[in-house]
Amino acid sequence: MTSPSGIAISDLNKAFGDTHVLKDISLEIAPGERVVVIGPSGTGKSTLLRSLNFLDRPDSGTIRVGDLSVDAAKASRGDILALRRRTSFVFQNYALFANKTARENITQALITVQGKSTADANARADAILRETGLADKANSYPAALSGGQQQRVGIGRAMALDADLMLFDEPTSALDPEWVGEVLDLMRRVAEKRQTMLIVTHEMQFAREIADRIIFMDGGHIVEQGPPSQLLEAPQDPRTKAFLRRVV
């Protein structure tokens, strides 16, 4: 890839004890590409995302974001911090600070990770809150917000970082059905900006709408990948076919 914001993952491995969760995962993501990962539960999808910014430290492999390349086996604390500055993460359980307001949840990383001044961070957070439809909730704490509002704050926090790669780990799985639509709508608006996105989701219709490419994972491997029209309608691998029969 020639673009400075291209993503390349090479031979990524992760084990928890004797359980080998990621097995030689290699993947390239073009700038502005929206890639959706689907597959059975327990097959390594969330671990893949968490390994990309060292929430779970991979055992081996290389992660490249633009001109930054990190060898997982040798990564220093500085390497990990540099990688986290290039990525942002949206968690399935929101992961907001309960003792901080919506605005403060967004400014936290801007100040501590990116080194912005409080004034600049507040200005950025307020712009994000307007964009996510939460301007009137700037001073509200998570306990006073609905699940959908909390997840929109979580997405806003990721948006504020202007990262090369946004990682979404099943962002609607913890939501009541009534809140799923507003979160997916916000993700569509983020995608329209050609933000590079790697999304784990069980929302098949949303995957069809938003993805440039869908990846099917099973047993710690990338089994099959392709544009939504090909992978969802004419999958080639028997494991993909069996999975889609169950979920579509």
Short mmCIF file of C-alpha atoms in Angstrom, two decimals:
data_model
loop_
_atom_site.label_atom_id
_atom_site.label_comp_id
_atom_site.label_asym_id
_atom_site.label_seq_id
_atom_site.Cartn_x
_atom_site.Cartn_y
_atom_site.Cartn_z
CA MET A 1 0.00 0.00 0.00
CA THR A 2 1.25 3.44 -0.84
CA SER A 3 -1.08 5.55 1.26
CA PRO A 4 0.30 6.63 4.64
CA SER A 5 -2.92 5.54 6.33
CA GLY A 6 -2.97 2.00 4.95
CA ILE A 7 -3.20 -0.86 7.44
CA ALA A 8 -1.29 -4.14 7.17
CA ILE A 9 -1.44 -7.06 9.61
CA SER A 10 1.02 -9.90 9.07
CA ASP A 11 1.06 -13.35 10.71
CA LEU A 12 -0.70 -12.21 13.89
CA ASN A 13 -0.98 -14.86 16.62
CA LYS A 14 -2.58 -14.80 20.06
CA ALA A 15 -3.06 -17.57 22.58
CA PHE A 16 -4.66 -17.61 26.01
CA GLY A 17 -2.91 -20.44 27.80
CA ASP A 18 -3.27 -23.52 25.61
CA THR A 19 -6.03 -21.97 23.51
CA HIS A 20 -4.70 -20.58 20.23
CA VAL A 21 -7.24 -17.86 19.40
CA LEU A 22 -5.61 -16.08 16.44
CA LYS A 23 -3.68 -18.20 13.97
CA ASP A 24 -1.38 -16.40 11.53
CA ILE A 25 -3.87 -13.67 10.66
CA SER A 26 -2.76 -11.53 7.71
CA LEU A 27 -4.91 -8.70 6.41
CA GLU A 28 -4.57 -5.42 4.54
CA ILE A 29 -7.06 -2.57 4.77
CA ALA A 30 -7.00 0.29 2.29
CA PRO A 31 -7.43 3.90 3.41
CA GLY A 32 -11.13 4.67 3.78
CA GLU A 33 -12.15 1.01 3.49
CA ARG A 34 -14.93 -0.31 5.73
CA VAL A 35 -14.23 -3.94 6.63
CA VAL A 36 -16.75 -6.00 8.60
CA VAL A 37 -15.77 -9.20 10.43
CA ILE A 38 -18.40 -11.89 10.98
CA GLY A 39 -18.27 -15.42 12.31
CA PRO A 40 -19.32 -17.70 15.17
CA SER A 41 -18.87 -16.61 18.77
CA GLY A 42 -15.50 -17.55 20.24
CA THR A 43 -13.71 -17.60 16.92
CA GLY A 44 -11.31 -14.72 17.62
CA LYS A 45 -13.10 -11.71 16.12
CA SER A 46 -12.97 -9.51 19.23
CA THR A 47 -9.47 -10.72 20.07
CA LEU A 48 -8.32 -9.60 16.63
CA LEU A 49 -9.57 -6.07 17.28
CA ARG A 50 -8.19 -5.97 20.81
CA SER A 51 -4.81 -7.20 19.59
CA LEU A 52 -4.55 -4.39 17.06
CA ASN A 53 -4.10 -1.79 19.78
CA PHE A 54 -2.68 -4.13 22.43
CA LEU A 55 -5.69 -4.30 24.73
CA ASP A 56 -4.76 -7.97 24.35
CA ARG A 57 -1.06 -8.26 23.59
CA PRO A 58 -0.49 -10.48 20.55
CA ASP A 59 2.20 -13.12 20.87
CA SER A 60 3.74 -12.60 17.45
CA GLY A 61 3.19 -10.85 14.15
CA THR A 62 3.48 -7.35 12.78
CA ILE A 63 0.98 -4.49 12.74
CA ARG A 64 1.57 -1.57 10.40
CA VAL A 65 -0.49 1.61 10.41
CA GLY A 66 0.81 4.07 7.86
CA ASP A 67 4.54 4.51 8.44
CA LEU A 68 4.41 2.94 11.91
CA SER A 69 5.32 -0.75 12.12
CA VAL A 70 5.14 -2.67 15.40
CA ASP A 71 6.58 -6.15 15.96
CA ALA A 72 4.27 -7.71 18.53
CA ALA A 73 6.97 -9.89 20.08
CA LYS A 74 9.30 -6.92 20.66
CA ALA A 75 6.87 -4.03 21.16
CA SER A 76 7.99 -1.49 23.75
CA ARG A 77 5.67 0.68 25.80
CA GLY A 78 6.47 3.53 23.40
CA ASP A 79 5.56 1.38 20.39
CA ILE A 80 2.22 0.49 21.95
CA LEU A 81 1.43 4.12 22.79
CA ALA A 82 2.32 5.18 19.24
CA LEU A 83 0.02 2.48 17.85
CA ARG A 84 -2.82 3.54 20.13
CA ARG A 85 -2.45 7.10 18.85
CA ARG A 86 -3.20 5.76 15.36
CA THR A 87 -6.26 3.71 16.37
CA SER A 88 -9.47 4.27 18.30
CA PHE A 89 -11.74 1.66 19.89
CA VAL A 90 -15.50 1.44 20.40
CA PHE A 91 -16.36 -1.18 23.02
CA GLN A 92 -19.48 -3.33 23.13
CA ASN A 93 -20.11 -2.34 26.76
CA TYR A 94 -19.41 1.40 26.19
CA ALA A 95 -16.48 1.49 28.68
CA LEU A 96 -17.27 5.04 29.77
CA PHE A 97 -15.84 6.51 32.95
CA ALA A 98 -18.78 6.53 35.37
CA ASN A 99 -17.40 9.52 37.30
CA LYS A 100 -16.93 11.69 34.21
CA THR A 101 -19.47 13.61 32.16
CA ALA A 102 -20.10 12.93 28.48
CA ARG A 103 -17.78 15.82 27.60
CA GLU A 104 -15.07 14.60 29.98
CA ASN A 105 -15.26 11.06 28.60
CA ILE A 106 -14.43 12.48 25.18
CA THR A 107 -11.71 14.88 26.35
CA GLN A 108 -9.87 12.31 28.49
CA ALA A 109 -7.89 10.68 25.66
CA LEU A 110 -7.46 13.97 23.80
CA ILE A 111 -5.61 15.35 26.81
CA THR A 112 -3.77 12.27 28.09
CA VAL A 113 -2.93 10.52 24.80
CA GLN A 114 -2.76 13.37 22.30
CA GLY A 115 -1.54 16.08 24.67
CA LYS A 116 -4.18 18.66 23.74
CA SER A 117 -4.89 21.58 26.03
CA THR A 118 -8.07 21.45 28.08
CA ALA A 119 -9.55 24.30 26.05
CA ASP A 120 -8.82 22.62 22.72
CA ALA A 121 -10.08 19.26 24.00
CA ASN A 122 -13.32 20.82 25.25
CA ALA A 123 -13.88 22.56 21.93
CA ARG A 124 -13.35 19.31 20.05
CA ALA A 125 -15.62 17.40 22.44
CA ASP A 126 -18.42 19.95 22.09
CA ALA A 127 -18.20 19.74 18.30
CA ILE A 128 -18.41 15.95 18.50
CA LEU A 129 -21.36 16.08 20.90
CA ARG A 130 -23.23 18.30 18.43
CA GLU A 131 -22.42 15.90 15.61
CA THR A 132 -23.67 12.90 17.58
CA GLY A 133 -26.86 14.67 18.66
CA LEU A 134 -25.81 14.89 22.31
CA ALA A 135 -25.02 18.58 22.72
CA ASP A 136 -27.60 18.83 25.51
CA LYS A 137 -25.97 15.91 27.36
CA ALA A 138 -22.45 17.38 27.64
CA ASN A 139 -22.62 17.62 31.44
CA SER A 140 -24.55 14.39 31.99
CA TYR A 141 -22.93 11.36 33.61
CA PRO A 142 -23.28 7.90 32.04
CA ALA A 143 -25.83 6.77 34.63
CA ALA A 144 -28.19 9.48 33.37
CA LEU A 145 -27.87 8.37 29.73
CA SER A 146 -29.67 5.62 27.85
CA GLY A 147 -27.65 2.75 26.44
CA GLY A 148 -27.86 4.25 22.98
CA GLN A 149 -26.68 7.63 24.25
CA GLN A 150 -23.79 6.02 26.12
CA GLN A 151 -22.67 4.19 23.00
CA ARG A 152 -22.93 7.39 20.97
CA VAL A 153 -20.60 9.00 23.50
CA GLY A 154 -18.29 6.02 23.05
CA ILE A 155 -18.32 6.46 19.29
CA GLY A 156 -17.86 10.21 19.70
CA ARG A 157 -14.82 9.58 21.87
CA ALA A 158 -13.34 7.45 19.08
CA MET A 159 -14.27 10.01 16.41
CA ALA A 160 -12.57 12.81 18.34
CA LEU A 161 -9.18 11.13 18.06
CA ASP A 162 -9.14 11.35 14.23
CA ALA A 163 -7.43 7.96 14.19
CA ASP A 164 -6.20 6.21 11.06
CA LEU A 165 -8.29 3.17 12.04
CA MET A 166 -11.52 2.96 14.06
CA LEU A 167 -12.19 -0.43 15.67
CA PHE A 168 -15.77 -1.36 16.56
CA ASP A 169 -16.25 -4.44 18.75
CA GLU A 170 -19.90 -5.51 18.42
CA PRO A 171 -21.06 -1.96 19.20
CA THR A 172 -24.77 -2.84 19.36
CA SER A 173 -24.61 -6.18 21.20
CA ALA A 174 -25.23 -4.70 24.67
CA LEU A 175 -28.06 -2.43 23.55
CA ASP A 176 -31.78 -2.87 23.98
CA PRO A 177 -33.37 -3.23 20.53
CA GLU A 178 -34.89 0.25 20.72
CA TRP A 179 -31.42 1.84 20.82
CA VAL A 180 -29.72 -0.18 18.08
CA GLY A 181 -30.97 1.97 15.21
CA GLU A 182 -29.58 5.26 16.49
CA VAL A 183 -26.13 3.75 17.00
CA LEU A 184 -26.09 2.17 13.54
CA ASP A 185 -27.22 5.49 12.03
CA LEU A 186 -24.27 7.25 13.65
CA MET A 187 -21.89 4.59 12.36
CA ARG A 188 -23.29 5.12 8.86
CA ARG A 189 -22.53 8.85 9.15
CA VAL A 190 -18.97 8.07 10.26
CA ALA A 191 -18.59 5.67 7.32
CA GLU A 192 -19.75 8.33 4.86
CA LYS A 193 -16.63 10.33 5.72
CA ARG A 194 -14.55 7.42 4.35
CA GLN A 195 -13.14 6.74 7.79
CA THR A 196 -11.16 3.48 7.78
CA MET A 197 -13.20 1.09 9.91
CA LEU A 198 -12.84 -2.50 11.11
CA ILE A 199 -16.15 -3.65 12.57
CA VAL A 200 -17.14 -6.85 14.34
CA THR A 201 -20.92 -7.20 14.22
CA HIS A 202 -23.77 -9.69 14.17
CA GLU A 203 -26.01 -7.19 12.34
CA MET A 204 -26.02 -8.82 8.90
CA GLN A 205 -28.17 -6.24 7.14
CA PHE A 206 -25.99 -3.46 8.49
CA ALA A 207 -22.90 -5.35 7.33
CA ARG A 208 -24.39 -5.61 3.86
CA GLU A 209 -25.09 -1.86 3.77
CA ILE A 210 -21.88 -0.47 5.22
CA ALA A 211 -19.08 -2.86 4.26
CA ASP A 212 -16.76 -2.57 1.31
CA ARG A 213 -15.56 -6.04 2.27
CA ILE A 214 -16.77 -8.73 4.66
CA ILE A 215 -14.42 -11.19 6.32
CA PHE A 216 -15.65 -14.52 7.68
CA MET A 217 -13.57 -15.90 10.56
CA ASP A 218 -13.77 -19.35 12.08
CA GLY A 219 -11.42 -21.21 14.39
CA GLY A 220 -8.96 -18.35 14.60
CA HIS A 221 -8.51 -18.14 10.81
CA ILE A 222 -9.76 -15.85 8.07
CA VAL A 223 -11.73 -18.42 6.07
CA GLU A 224 -13.17 -16.27 3.30
CA GLN A 225 -13.54 -12.62 2.35
CA GLY A 226 -15.09 -10.53 -0.38
CA PRO A 227 -17.60 -7.78 -1.16
CA PRO A 228 -20.98 -8.19 0.58
CA SER A 229 -22.75 -9.21 -2.62
CA GLN A 230 -20.32 -12.09 -3.12
CA LEU A 231 -19.73 -13.29 0.42
CA LEU A 232 -23.32 -13.08 1.68
CA GLU A 233 -25.02 -14.33 -1.48
CA ALA A 234 -22.50 -16.72 -3.02
CA PRO A 235 -20.05 -17.89 -0.33
CA GLN A 236 -17.53 -20.49 -1.41
CA ASP A 237 -16.41 -22.20 1.79
CA PRO A 238 -18.72 -24.75 3.47
CA ARG A 239 -18.11 -23.13 6.88
CA THR A 240 -19.26 -19.75 5.58
CA LYS A 241 -22.33 -21.31 3.99
CA ALA A 242 -23.26 -23.10 7.22
CA PHE A 243 -22.82 -19.94 9.32
CA LEU A 244 -24.93 -17.80 6.99
CA ARG A 245 -27.70 -20.41 6.90
CA ARG A 246 -27.96 -20.02 10.67
CA VAL A 247 -27.89 -16.23 10.90
CA VAL A 248 -29.40 -14.78 7.70
#
